[in-house]
């Protein structure tokens, strides 16, 4: 395919799902009924659903075939062994513990290693990771490089960990840190990759303090593709080998197979430490299931095994990252401020820059996300002060950034869907000055973005 301007989708469509086309009036009613929270919308009322790339992708014909091979034995199912082999083919960890999704792996990991007084550094904790660290009583610290906090700034590896900040935290908090975590790609910071060089640097700092390093590997293949494209000396390599290198630098990982597992459900906790693994399996049995299925059906394990073989293919990753960049480029051409460079799985609109007249505590991200739905039935996700502005002590403060994420499900939408999305955002951008902020009328104590209710400000 080299030499062509157009990078085609490396698949054709065998089965279609109709989209229900809605009118603006209908969407206005739906929005009000949902308390202006897009999570509360029935998905039938959404035309292009970019709420998340998690579990929303299309499976391949081979994955559907793998479902049929699924063996539903409670213990020792061959599906588990195929799953375990597929994980170990990419990541050489001793223990592979299946979970129903990523946060279950996080819950188990931090139940084992977290607790009051503990401190967990990460480049940027995803919201469920932070919530699970905090639910154990531990403190979650984000140490991404300074460039990673500046939406307009270009840097090839904006997800990198700030190594001197990490060293400072580890010496200040000596004895309190059970492990260091690195999220690849850095979802909350814009889907930005972490370089192999930076991972080696984190490894060296961990070694200095005798600490294990864990990956939050949700988008490991996209991260490896960015390394392949951007890191000096990596261009001639196979992504699968880069993934190996990433894993070899770590002592374990949490994973949501709903992202780079190319599956609709699933995850795992993998690690080398025998004692931690034993504790983790005991907790797994308590809430997820027996260690050879971990809350999944055997057929899900088979779908993941096949997904892991497909996700590291270069033709897939080239298309995947390029099609996300395509959306970013279209928006930049239309003068819409986005996090740059475009991330792997999503385009992040800079709502704070787009709506400077709406202060962070009136939720510019929420204002933009609801406007995109109203305008064109496009559902994105606020990643800003609604998501991160409420601390466990009940105090509210502006998040580092107010973004709206347009996450792109894998192998699901076509280029014309994305052209439409660009047009919708462009139209909203034209009337940005007229958008109003929101106030929260109802919210839970944690993870409020899922269920808070809003009212538009006059
Ligand atoms: N870590 C990262 C970096 C994630 O992006 C997610 C999920 C998780 C952990 C938790 O995995 O959903 O399987 O329990 N992110 C989804 C998203 C929900 O929309 O970004 P999970």
XYZ file of C-alpha atoms and ligand atoms in Angstrom:
479
model
C 0.000 0.000 0.000
C 3.010 2.286 0.248
C 3.066 5.201 -2.125
C -0.681 5.826 -2.035
C -2.174 8.907 -0.403
C -5.256 6.996 0.705
C -4.825 4.463 3.467
C -7.808 2.165 3.087
C -9.609 0.317 5.859
C -7.893 -3.098 5.781
C -11.233 -4.938 5.905
C -14.606 -5.007 4.197
C -17.997 -5.156 5.896
C -19.927 -8.418 6.201
C -22.693 -7.402 8.598
C -24.186 -3.950 9.081
C -25.880 -2.251 12.025
C -28.342 0.475 10.987
C -27.962 3.903 12.597
C -31.176 5.618 13.673
C -31.224 9.152 12.305
C -32.716 11.664 14.739
C -33.851 15.291 14.479
C -32.471 18.190 16.464
C -35.834 18.600 18.261
C -35.798 14.982 19.334
C -32.212 15.266 20.549
C -33.074 18.376 22.575
C -35.808 16.397 24.354
C -33.556 13.391 24.926
C -30.797 15.583 26.311
C -33.098 17.233 28.826
C -34.529 13.864 29.897
C -30.957 12.620 30.455
C -30.185 15.467 32.868
C -27.673 16.714 30.269
C -25.468 13.723 31.041
C -24.571 11.852 27.847
C -23.968 8.644 29.814
C -27.710 8.631 30.573
C -28.739 8.562 26.888
C -30.027 5.308 25.412
C -27.504 4.563 22.648
C -30.345 4.230 20.109
C -30.693 7.997 20.411
C -27.048 8.519 19.388
C -26.021 8.613 15.722
C -22.243 8.455 15.942
C -21.158 7.098 19.308
C -17.682 8.276 20.240
C -18.228 7.998 23.986
C -15.569 5.346 24.215
C -13.365 2.997 22.227
C -13.828 0.442 24.995
C -15.650 -2.743 24.046
C -17.312 -0.946 21.137
C -15.153 -2.254 18.294
C -16.165 -4.656 15.557
C -14.848 -8.189 15.807
C -13.333 -9.946 12.813
C -14.798 -12.997 11.100
C -12.012 -15.022 12.750
C -13.075 -13.728 16.174
C -16.700 -14.684 15.540
C -15.455 -18.104 14.509
C -13.354 -18.270 17.690
C -16.517 -17.696 19.753
C -17.807 -21.002 18.433
C -14.651 -22.743 19.643
C -15.244 -21.363 23.143
C -15.265 -24.098 25.770
C -17.390 -23.304 28.796
C -15.772 -25.689 31.281
C -15.584 -24.164 34.734
C -11.995 -25.238 35.373
C -9.160 -25.753 32.924
C -11.011 -24.816 29.743
C -8.924 -24.982 26.538
C -10.182 -21.451 25.870
C -8.230 -20.304 28.913
C -5.042 -21.961 27.677
C -5.426 -20.337 24.249
C -6.010 -16.983 25.972
C -3.024 -17.446 28.280
C -0.773 -18.462 25.376
C -1.868 -15.415 23.335
C -1.110 -13.069 26.246
C 2.246 -14.740 26.926
C 3.111 -14.579 23.243
C 3.165 -10.787 23.674
C 3.986 -10.344 27.368
C 6.352 -12.713 29.170
C 4.778 -12.485 32.635
C 4.647 -15.637 34.800
C 1.033 -15.349 35.928
C -1.895 -14.385 33.713
C -5.143 -13.885 35.612
C -8.251 -13.218 33.504
C -10.741 -10.595 34.695
C -14.019 -9.384 33.275
C -12.476 -6.013 32.404
C -9.607 -3.682 33.241
C -10.975 -2.169 36.414
C -11.452 -5.609 37.962
C -7.720 -6.192 37.478
C -7.066 -2.782 39.066
C -9.364 -3.507 41.996
C -7.581 -6.790 42.685
C -4.089 -5.356 42.225
C -4.664 -2.419 44.559
C -6.474 -4.575 47.112
C -3.201 -6.546 47.268
C -0.631 -3.728 47.112
C -2.559 -0.570 48.072
C -3.961 0.586 51.392
C -3.901 3.640 53.658
C -0.594 5.509 53.667
C 0.517 4.045 50.318
C 1.379 6.191 47.301
C 1.085 5.083 43.658
C 2.818 7.112 40.928
C 1.640 6.876 37.300
C 2.158 9.061 34.236
C -1.585 9.743 34.483
C -4.044 7.476 36.264
C -7.126 6.709 34.240
C -10.266 7.516 36.282
C -10.997 3.896 37.298
C -7.327 3.344 38.171
C -7.299 6.446 40.353
C -10.612 5.426 41.931
C -9.306 1.941 42.729
C -6.057 3.298 44.193
C -8.052 5.761 46.311
C -10.688 3.186 47.291
C -7.883 1.144 48.887
C -6.945 4.226 50.944
C -3.789 4.962 48.943
C -2.866 8.190 47.165
C -2.614 8.394 43.340
C 0.040 10.761 41.959
C 0.260 11.813 38.288
C 3.782 12.541 37.023
C 3.508 13.009 33.269
C 6.115 15.309 31.656
C 5.228 19.024 31.618
C 4.590 18.891 27.831
C 1.872 16.326 28.510
C -0.214 18.924 30.339
C -0.133 21.476 27.506
C -2.760 20.605 24.845
C -1.316 22.818 22.087
C 2.288 21.696 22.506
C 3.681 19.116 20.095
C 5.918 16.333 21.399
C 6.269 12.819 19.974
C 5.851 11.106 23.348
C 3.617 13.314 25.434
C 2.700 10.377 27.656
C 6.243 10.072 29.029
C 6.820 9.997 32.756
C 8.724 12.927 34.293
C 11.709 10.917 35.533
C 13.091 13.527 37.938
C 9.639 14.075 39.468
C 9.358 10.297 39.852
C 12.707 10.122 41.595
C 11.703 12.967 43.898
C 8.392 11.325 44.837
C 10.077 7.965 45.404
C 12.642 9.447 47.788
C 10.105 11.632 49.602
C 7.672 8.735 49.967
C 10.268 6.048 50.626
C 8.661 2.900 51.994
C 5.161 3.957 50.970
C 5.262 3.159 47.260
C 4.305 -0.471 46.423
C 4.833 -0.100 42.662
C 5.159 2.419 39.853
C 2.639 2.384 37.050
C 2.854 3.631 33.461
C -0.282 3.938 31.325
C 0.223 3.167 27.613
C -1.054 5.109 25.834
C -1.770 7.886 28.306
C -5.535 8.038 27.880
C -6.353 10.894 30.272
C -3.540 12.982 28.790
C -4.831 12.688 25.219
C -4.078 9.112 24.145
C -0.410 10.028 23.962
C 2.342 7.411 23.739
C 5.261 6.626 26.018
C 8.629 5.985 24.371
C 10.700 2.877 24.893
C 13.509 5.143 26.063
C 11.245 6.667 28.732
C 10.080 3.223 29.851
C 13.738 2.230 30.210
C 14.262 5.380 32.264
C 11.328 4.504 34.534
C 12.738 0.983 34.872
C 16.114 2.410 35.936
C 14.490 4.646 38.568
C 12.422 1.694 39.837
C 15.587 -0.422 40.071
C 17.304 2.321 42.058
C 14.495 2.151 44.637
C 13.945 -1.612 44.336
C 10.357 -1.175 43.118
C 8.287 -3.122 40.598
C 6.969 -1.453 37.468
C 3.466 -2.218 36.189
C 1.974 -1.216 32.861
C -1.613 -0.185 32.419
C -1.496 -1.768 28.989
C -4.981 -1.005 27.619
C -3.653 0.465 24.352
C -0.282 -1.269 24.205
C -0.433 -1.933 20.453
C -1.219 1.677 19.553
C 1.622 2.741 21.854
C 3.993 0.305 20.134
C 2.912 1.614 16.723
C 3.811 5.169 17.776
C 7.210 3.865 18.924
C 7.588 2.161 15.535
C 6.716 5.424 13.753
C 8.436 7.992 15.940
C 11.273 6.597 18.015
C 14.745 6.654 16.459
C 15.934 3.188 15.429
C 12.526 1.480 15.737
C 11.237 1.813 12.160
C 12.491 -1.498 10.825
C 11.075 -3.561 13.688
C 7.950 -5.644 14.097
C 5.372 -4.131 16.472
C 5.109 -7.496 18.201
C 8.817 -7.224 19.147
C 8.362 -3.668 20.410
C 5.449 -4.888 22.559
C 7.766 -7.593 23.928
C 10.336 -4.956 24.834
C 7.688 -2.875 26.614
C 6.564 -5.881 28.651
C 10.099 -7.029 29.404
C 10.757 -3.709 31.148
C 7.834 -4.318 33.526
C 6.989 -6.738 36.337
C 3.312 -6.896 35.580
C 0.367 -5.256 33.907
C -3.323 -4.547 34.153
C -5.250 -4.781 30.922
C -8.643 -4.060 29.478
C -9.112 -6.367 26.491
C -11.972 -4.047 25.481
C -9.346 -1.822 23.889
C -6.316 -3.455 22.281
C -7.695 -6.937 22.909
C -10.142 -6.114 20.088
C -12.869 -7.741 22.181
C -16.171 -6.529 23.587
C -15.385 -7.610 27.134
C -12.439 -8.910 29.137
C -9.156 -8.059 30.738
C -6.343 -9.456 32.784
C -3.848 -8.947 35.542
C -0.442 -10.362 34.692
C 2.551 -10.391 36.987
C 5.757 -12.175 37.940
C 5.524 -12.074 41.744
C 4.280 -15.461 43.055
C 3.028 -14.207 46.423
C 1.085 -11.294 44.915
C -0.325 -13.623 42.268
C -1.581 -16.018 44.914
C -3.321 -13.210 46.808
C -4.739 -11.901 43.540
C -6.165 -15.327 42.622
C -7.805 -15.608 46.036
C -9.479 -12.232 45.513
C -10.382 -13.238 41.969
C -12.291 -16.260 43.244
C -14.141 -14.029 45.685
C -15.582 -11.645 43.097
C -14.683 -12.635 39.511
C -14.525 -16.409 39.308
C -12.195 -19.364 39.105
C -8.678 -18.457 37.833
C -9.195 -20.120 34.441
C -12.129 -17.895 33.489
C -12.125 -14.879 35.816
C -15.621 -13.580 35.153
C -15.547 -14.317 31.422
C -17.231 -16.920 29.283
C -14.833 -19.322 27.568
C -15.900 -17.845 24.227
C -14.784 -14.374 25.378
C -11.346 -15.770 26.196
C -11.137 -17.157 22.653
C -12.244 -13.866 21.107
C -9.481 -12.098 23.034
C -6.865 -14.680 22.021
C -7.709 -14.076 18.357
C -7.921 -10.290 18.897
C -4.394 -10.226 20.303
C -3.085 -11.898 17.164
C -4.809 -9.274 14.989
C -4.079 -6.111 16.952
C -0.318 -6.120 16.358
C -0.631 -6.375 12.559
C 0.978 -3.427 10.856
C -1.789 -2.930 8.263
C -4.353 -2.691 11.081
C -2.302 -0.299 13.215
C -1.339 1.904 10.271
C -5.030 2.297 9.396
C -6.044 2.724 13.036
C -3.666 5.533 13.901
C -3.991 7.172 10.491
C -7.778 7.302 10.666
C -7.638 9.010 14.056
C -5.118 11.502 12.667
C -7.472 12.129 9.744
C -10.130 13.421 12.139
C -7.546 15.560 13.935
C -6.322 17.069 10.682
C -9.861 17.881 9.550
C -10.569 19.662 12.818
C -7.321 21.611 12.750
C -8.109 22.742 9.203
C -11.448 24.000 10.545
C -9.598 25.947 13.254
C -10.800 23.755 16.125
C -8.283 23.547 19.016
C -7.322 19.940 19.797
C -4.684 18.159 21.812
C -1.672 17.799 19.538
C -0.402 15.581 18.160
C -3.560 13.475 17.709
C -3.661 10.474 20.022
C -4.046 6.839 19.004
C -7.635 6.065 19.900
C -9.232 9.466 20.133
C -9.214 13.115 19.237
C -9.405 15.445 22.218
C -11.072 18.793 21.704
C -9.727 21.563 23.896
C -13.012 22.860 25.326
C -11.287 25.389 27.572
C -9.639 27.026 24.552
C -12.788 26.768 22.444
C -15.073 28.227 25.136
C -12.922 30.753 27.029
C -16.081 32.512 28.244
C -17.111 29.452 30.296
C -15.031 29.099 33.501
C -13.858 25.559 34.444
C -16.336 25.291 37.322
C -19.148 25.842 34.820
C -17.829 22.828 32.886
C -16.843 23.943 29.368
C -16.252 20.287 28.425
C -19.801 19.394 29.371
C -21.102 22.390 27.415
C -19.199 21.292 24.317
C -20.100 17.600 24.603
C -23.812 18.331 24.947
C -23.654 20.813 22.038
C -22.124 18.153 19.752
C -24.948 15.804 20.612
C -27.585 18.440 20.027
C -26.033 19.551 16.741
C -25.455 16.188 15.108
C -26.187 13.295 17.446
C -22.468 12.789 18.079
C -21.694 11.514 21.561
C -18.272 12.329 23.005
C -17.069 12.337 26.580
C -16.068 15.183 28.883
C -12.590 14.616 30.280
C -12.087 17.582 32.517
C -13.494 19.242 35.587
C -16.616 17.076 35.708
C -14.487 13.929 35.625
C -11.569 15.036 37.783
C -12.671 18.207 39.615
C -14.121 16.579 42.724
C -11.550 15.332 45.249
C -12.306 12.612 47.829
C -12.597 15.299 50.570
C -15.571 16.810 48.675
C -13.713 19.920 47.482
C -14.091 21.048 43.909
C -11.368 22.602 41.773
C -10.633 22.930 38.027
C -8.998 19.919 36.385
C -5.655 20.403 34.616
C -7.487 20.548 31.264
C -11.062 20.655 30.048
C -11.257 18.312 27.088
C -13.925 16.508 25.134
C -12.784 13.146 23.894
C -14.051 11.768 20.616
C -12.977 8.153 21.034
C -13.030 6.070 17.892
C -14.269 2.481 18.180
C -11.968 0.024 16.413
C -12.913 -1.031 12.854
C -16.461 0.328 13.304
C -17.029 3.640 11.528
C -16.075 4.611 7.991
C -14.323 7.690 6.676
C -17.644 9.350 5.734
C -18.838 8.956 9.325
C -15.702 10.801 10.346
C -16.241 13.500 7.706
C -19.675 14.043 9.236
C -18.198 14.262 12.742
C -15.732 16.914 11.544
C -18.643 18.876 10.055
C -20.653 18.690 13.295
C -17.729 19.949 15.387
C -17.076 22.712 12.877
C -20.688 23.901 13.109
C -20.584 23.964 16.906
C -17.274 25.829 16.781
C -18.912 28.528 14.654
C -21.456 29.255 17.351
C -19.114 28.617 20.299
C -19.690 32.086 21.788
C -23.382 31.319 22.240
C -22.786 28.159 24.308
C -23.549 28.367 28.027
C -22.072 26.541 31.005
C -23.763 24.138 33.404
C -24.261 23.620 37.100
C -24.483 20.235 38.767
C -27.809 19.559 40.461
C -27.106 16.035 41.694
C -23.904 13.993 42.042
C -22.411 10.977 43.821
C -19.277 11.260 46.007
C -16.960 9.599 43.466
C -16.851 8.973 39.685
C -19.491 11.650 39.327
C -19.250 11.972 35.546
C -21.157 8.699 35.091
C -24.302 9.740 36.924
C -24.310 13.463 37.769
C -27.305 15.515 36.618
C -26.803 18.971 35.175
C -28.841 22.105 34.517
C -27.886 24.656 31.834
C -26.977 28.102 33.160
C -29.180 30.935 31.952
N -7.001 2.079 32.113
C -7.183 2.868 31.046
C -6.039 3.653 30.512
C -8.440 2.933 30.445
O -8.604 3.708 29.384
C -9.505 2.166 30.975
C -10.828 2.245 30.415
C -9.257 1.345 32.080
C -7.995 1.329 32.618
C -10.336 0.491 32.692
O -10.689 -0.553 31.855
O -13.084 -0.092 31.266
O -12.100 -2.358 31.003
O -12.565 -1.455 33.241
N -11.173 3.156 29.634
C -12.454 3.297 28.967
C -12.440 4.610 28.251
C -13.636 3.121 29.845
O -13.512 5.024 27.800
O -11.379 5.226 28.109
P -12.199 -1.133 31.840
